[in-house]
Short mmCIF file of C-alpha atoms in Angstrom, two decimals:
data_model
loop_
_atom_site.label_atom_id
_atom_site.label_comp_id
_atom_site.label_asym_id
_atom_site.label_seq_id
_atom_site.Cartn_x
_atom_site.Cartn_y
_atom_site.Cartn_z
CA MET A 1177 -30.32 -20.75 5.72
CA LYS A 1178 -32.39 -20.60 8.89
CA VAL A 1179 -34.11 -17.22 8.76
CA GLY A 1180 -36.02 -15.33 11.45
CA LEU A 1181 -38.80 -12.98 10.36
CA VAL A 1182 -39.40 -9.95 12.56
CA GLY A 1183 -42.60 -8.43 11.24
CA TYR A 1184 -45.24 -10.62 9.60
CA GLY A 1185 -47.43 -8.24 7.66
CA LYS A 1186 -47.90 -8.39 3.90
CA MET A 1187 -44.18 -7.89 3.29
CA GLY A 1188 -43.15 -10.51 5.84
CA GLN A 1189 -45.52 -13.04 4.29
CA ALA A 1190 -44.21 -12.30 0.79
CA ILE A 1191 -40.65 -12.76 2.06
CA GLU A 1192 -41.58 -16.05 3.73
CA LYS A 1193 -42.89 -17.48 0.46
CA ILE A 1194 -39.73 -16.56 -1.45
CA LEU A 1195 -37.50 -17.97 1.30
CA LEU A 1196 -39.30 -21.30 1.22
CA ASP A 1197 -39.30 -21.36 -2.59
CA ARG A 1198 -35.50 -20.88 -2.51
CA GLY A 1199 -35.00 -23.79 -0.09
CA HIS A 1200 -34.51 -21.86 3.14
CA SER A 1201 -36.32 -22.50 6.43
CA ILE A 1202 -38.06 -20.17 8.88
CA SER A 1203 -36.61 -20.38 12.40
CA LYS A 1204 -38.88 -17.85 14.11
CA ILE A 1205 -41.73 -15.49 13.23
CA ILE A 1206 -42.20 -12.38 15.38
CA ASN A 1207 -45.38 -10.35 15.10
CA ILE A 1208 -47.35 -8.01 17.33
CA ASP A 1209 -48.63 -10.95 19.42
CA ASN A 1210 -45.22 -12.30 20.48
CA VAL A 1211 -42.93 -9.29 20.14
CA ASN A 1212 -41.07 -10.09 23.39
CA GLU A 1213 -39.82 -13.33 21.84
CA VAL A 1214 -37.47 -11.33 19.59
CA ASN A 1215 -34.96 -11.71 22.43
CA GLU A 1216 -35.05 -15.50 21.96
CA ILE A 1217 -33.49 -15.35 18.47
CA THR A 1218 -29.94 -16.71 18.76
CA PRO A 1219 -27.11 -17.83 16.46
CA GLU A 1220 -27.79 -21.45 17.45
CA THR A 1221 -31.24 -21.35 15.82
CA THR A 1222 -30.99 -18.54 13.27
CA ASP A 1223 -28.43 -17.61 10.59
CA VAL A 1224 -29.93 -14.24 9.72
CA VAL A 1225 -33.04 -12.14 10.46
CA ILE A 1226 -35.15 -10.09 8.06
CA GLU A 1227 -36.98 -7.23 9.78
CA PHE A 1228 -39.88 -5.18 8.37
CA THR A 1229 -41.74 -3.51 11.23
CA ALA A 1230 -43.25 -0.14 12.16
CA PRO A 1231 -41.11 3.00 12.61
CA GLU A 1232 -41.72 3.14 16.35
CA SER A 1233 -40.57 -0.45 16.97
CA ALA A 1234 -37.82 -0.91 14.37
CA LEU A 1235 -34.94 0.43 16.46
CA SER A 1236 -35.64 -1.77 19.49
CA ASN A 1237 -36.17 -4.83 17.26
CA ILE A 1238 -32.92 -4.28 15.39
CA LYS A 1239 -30.88 -3.76 18.57
CA ALA A 1240 -32.46 -6.79 20.25
CA VAL A 1241 -31.35 -9.04 17.38
CA LEU A 1242 -27.88 -7.50 17.20
CA SER A 1243 -27.53 -7.91 20.98
CA ASN A 1244 -27.72 -11.67 20.44
CA LYS A 1245 -25.08 -11.41 17.70
CA VAL A 1246 -27.43 -12.46 14.89
CA PRO A 1247 -26.98 -10.61 11.56
CA ILE A 1248 -30.04 -8.64 10.52
CA VAL A 1249 -31.45 -7.24 7.27
CA SER A 1250 -33.72 -4.26 7.94
CA GLY A 1251 -36.26 -2.77 5.56
CA SER A 1252 -38.13 -0.56 8.02
CA THR A 1253 -38.22 3.18 7.43
CA GLY A 1254 -39.01 6.14 9.64
CA TRP A 1255 -36.27 5.43 12.22
CA LEU A 1256 -33.16 6.63 10.37
CA ALA A 1257 -32.35 9.42 12.81
CA HIS A 1258 -30.84 6.53 14.79
CA TYR A 1259 -28.97 4.93 11.86
CA GLN A 1260 -25.47 5.80 13.10
CA GLU A 1261 -26.40 4.52 16.55
CA VAL A 1262 -27.26 1.14 15.00
CA VAL A 1263 -24.07 1.09 12.92
CA ASP A 1264 -21.97 1.71 16.04
CA PHE A 1265 -23.94 -0.88 18.01
CA CYS A 1266 -23.51 -3.48 15.24
CA LYS A 1267 -19.74 -2.97 15.25
CA LYS A 1268 -19.65 -3.22 19.05
CA GLN A 1269 -21.54 -6.53 18.90
CA ASP A 1270 -19.23 -7.73 16.11
CA THR A 1271 -22.04 -8.95 13.87
CA GLY A 1272 -23.72 -7.97 10.60
CA PHE A 1273 -26.24 -5.29 9.60
CA PHE A 1274 -27.73 -4.69 6.15
CA TYR A 1275 -29.99 -1.71 5.50
CA ALA A 1276 -31.74 -0.35 2.43
CA SER A 1277 -34.61 2.10 2.14
CA ASN A 1278 -35.79 -0.03 -0.78
CA TYR A 1279 -34.75 -3.57 -1.78
CA SER A 1280 -36.06 -3.51 -5.35
CA LEU A 1281 -33.38 -3.96 -8.03
CA GLY A 1282 -35.27 -1.52 -10.25
CA VAL A 1283 -35.41 1.14 -7.54
CA ASN A 1284 -31.69 0.86 -6.87
CA ILE A 1285 -31.01 1.35 -10.59
CA PHE A 1286 -33.40 4.32 -10.34
CA PHE A 1287 -31.30 5.75 -7.47
CA LYS A 1288 -28.22 5.75 -9.71
CA LEU A 1289 -30.14 7.26 -12.64
CA ASN A 1290 -31.45 9.99 -10.31
CA GLN A 1291 -27.92 10.88 -9.20
CA GLN A 1292 -26.64 11.06 -12.77
CA LEU A 1293 -29.56 13.19 -13.94
CA ALA A 1294 -29.07 15.54 -10.97
CA LYS A 1295 -25.47 16.17 -12.07
CA MET A 1296 -26.56 16.87 -15.64
CA MET A 1297 -29.31 19.30 -14.59
CA GLU A 1298 -27.22 21.45 -12.23
CA GLY A 1299 -27.25 25.13 -13.21
CA ARG A 1300 -29.51 24.56 -16.24
CA GLY A 1301 -32.36 26.77 -15.00
CA TYR A 1302 -34.77 23.96 -14.11
CA SER A 1303 -36.81 23.73 -10.92
CA SER A 1304 -37.08 20.27 -9.38
CA GLU A 1305 -39.74 18.48 -7.35
CA MET A 1306 -40.51 14.96 -6.17
CA LEU A 1307 -43.74 13.02 -5.78
CA GLU A 1308 -44.16 9.75 -3.86
CA ILE A 1309 -47.39 7.75 -3.68
CA HIS A 1310 -47.97 4.74 -1.40
CA HIS A 1311 -50.78 2.66 0.05
CA THR A 1312 -52.74 4.09 2.97
CA GLN A 1313 -51.19 1.60 5.43
CA LYS A 1314 -47.76 3.21 5.06
CA LEU A 1315 -47.18 5.08 8.31
CA ASP A 1316 -44.21 7.34 7.51
CA ALA A 1317 -43.98 10.23 5.07
CA PRO A 1318 -42.02 10.91 3.03
CA SER A 1319 -41.05 7.35 2.20
CA GLY A 1320 -37.53 6.15 2.89
CA THR A 1321 -37.11 5.75 -0.88
CA ALA A 1322 -38.11 9.39 -1.43
CA ILE A 1323 -35.60 10.52 1.20
CA THR A 1324 -32.85 8.50 -0.48
CA LEU A 1325 -33.77 10.06 -3.83
CA ALA A 1326 -33.78 13.55 -2.32
CA GLU A 1327 -30.40 13.01 -0.67
CA GLY A 1328 -28.99 11.71 -3.96
CA LEU A 1329 -30.28 14.75 -5.85
CA ILE A 1330 -28.99 17.27 -3.31
CA ALA A 1331 -25.55 15.60 -3.13
CA ASN A 1332 -25.17 15.91 -6.90
CA ASN A 1333 -26.88 19.23 -7.65
CA SER A 1334 -26.03 22.44 -5.75
CA ASP A 1335 -29.27 24.06 -6.93
CA LYS A 1336 -30.90 22.36 -3.92
CA THR A 1337 -29.53 22.27 -0.38
CA SER A 1338 -32.37 20.68 1.63
CA TRP A 1339 -35.75 18.99 1.27
CA VAL A 1340 -39.17 19.57 2.82
CA ASN A 1341 -42.24 17.33 2.85
CA GLU A 1342 -44.58 19.98 1.42
CA PRO A 1343 -44.80 22.43 -1.49
CA THR A 1344 -42.28 25.26 -1.21
CA ASP A 1345 -41.45 28.51 -2.99
CA LYS A 1346 -37.90 28.61 -1.64
CA ALA A 1347 -35.50 28.08 -4.51
CA LYS A 1348 -32.97 26.01 -2.55
CA GLU A 1349 -35.56 23.65 -1.04
CA LEU A 1350 -36.60 20.45 -2.79
CA ALA A 1351 -40.30 19.74 -2.31
CA ILE A 1352 -41.32 16.13 -1.69
CA ILE A 1353 -45.06 15.69 -2.13
CA SER A 1354 -46.48 12.61 -0.36
CA GLU A 1355 -49.82 11.04 -1.29
CA ARG A 1356 -51.49 7.97 0.22
CA VAL A 1357 -53.82 5.99 -2.05
CA ASP A 1358 -55.39 2.55 -1.51
CA SER A 1359 -53.48 -0.41 -3.00
CA VAL A 1360 -50.51 1.53 -4.43
CA PRO A 1361 -47.27 -0.44 -3.74
CA GLY A 1362 -45.05 2.56 -4.47
CA THR A 1363 -44.58 5.27 -7.10
CA HIS A 1364 -41.75 7.82 -7.17
CA ASP A 1365 -41.36 10.69 -9.65
CA VAL A 1366 -38.50 13.17 -9.96
CA THR A 1367 -39.40 16.14 -12.15
CA TYR A 1368 -37.37 19.02 -13.59
CA SER A 1369 -39.37 21.87 -15.13
CA SER A 1370 -38.57 25.04 -17.04
CA GLU A 1371 -40.59 27.49 -19.11
CA VAL A 1372 -39.90 25.47 -22.24
CA ASP A 1373 -40.07 21.82 -21.20
CA THR A 1374 -40.26 19.20 -18.47
CA ILE A 1375 -38.02 16.20 -17.84
CA LYS A 1376 -39.31 13.44 -15.54
CA ILE A 1377 -38.03 10.07 -14.40
CA SER A 1378 -40.40 7.66 -12.67
CA HIS A 1379 -40.39 4.29 -10.94
CA VAL A 1380 -43.70 2.48 -10.50
CA ALA A 1381 -43.82 -0.73 -8.45
CA HIS A 1382 -46.51 -3.18 -9.61
CA ASN A 1383 -46.46 -5.33 -6.46
CA ARG A 1384 -44.34 -6.23 -3.40
CA GLN A 1385 -42.53 -9.09 -5.13
CA GLY A 1386 -39.48 -7.07 -6.14
CA PHE A 1387 -39.00 -5.68 -2.64
CA ALA A 1388 -39.37 -9.10 -1.02
CA GLN A 1389 -37.00 -10.81 -3.43
CA GLY A 1390 -34.33 -8.15 -2.87
CA ALA A 1391 -34.61 -8.57 0.90
CA VAL A 1392 -34.11 -12.32 0.59
CA MET A 1393 -31.07 -11.77 -1.65
CA ALA A 1394 -29.69 -9.36 0.98
CA ALA A 1395 -30.15 -12.03 3.68
CA GLU A 1396 -28.35 -14.59 1.52
CA TYR A 1397 -25.52 -12.07 1.06
CA LEU A 1398 -25.29 -11.13 4.76
CA ALA A 1399 -25.39 -14.61 6.30
CA GLY A 1400 -21.99 -15.40 7.81
CA LYS A 1401 -20.67 -11.84 7.42
CA LYS A 1402 -19.78 -9.14 9.92
CA GLY A 1403 -19.97 -5.43 9.24
CA VAL A 1404 -22.41 -2.94 7.72
CA TYR A 1405 -23.71 -3.35 4.17
CA SER A 1406 -26.12 -1.83 1.67
CA MET A 1407 -27.56 -2.55 -1.75
CA ASN A 1408 -24.47 -0.98 -3.31
CA ASP A 1409 -22.48 -3.90 -1.88
CA LEU A 1410 -25.00 -6.52 -2.96
CA LEU A 1411 -25.35 -5.15 -6.49
CA ASN A 1412 -21.67 -4.14 -6.81
CA PHE A 1413 -22.59 -0.58 -7.83
#
């Protein structure tokens, strides 16, 4: 494949290495110095784009690529209030869009485990809470992964009806506690506590490799397709 990279930070560089190792080529690299050149990415030069940028620029980057009818894999978080807008725009442009809050295979297994545990814990008298820890360069809080976990818990457990990004004493609110620590790729804990015991599931990322590899696999999956996809499609969950 000929792949465009929109965003060339640590994640973009990790993705580039995996792409080259798997025999693909890089058609275009967009970073903060040449951001206007995102409009130059076309189907003639690029089969698919992988985008990891900042929350404030993700939406415009995604729509610029879709406008030129190039399929795009997005891993940016912090812009999801506009998700349906992008889905509708993708369909209007008749191209492909793949989004995941986290591209790690392990995290996506963790999402499913979280949903199953939430069902089992409903009405059992346990309080629940979430903790997410990331590196200090992460700009949004809570993380997109934490939001996906919270939504999965709430959808499968009527003990909670909403989430807040702070401690709470309201029984129906799920607290997500966000911490930022140097050099932490990503840690997510979901905890259920009662007077007699505590049950906790946890995912700890050791490096960015798993995220980068999943994004490349998503690009390989999306190339040549039209429509909107997620990790559930890629992993056949």
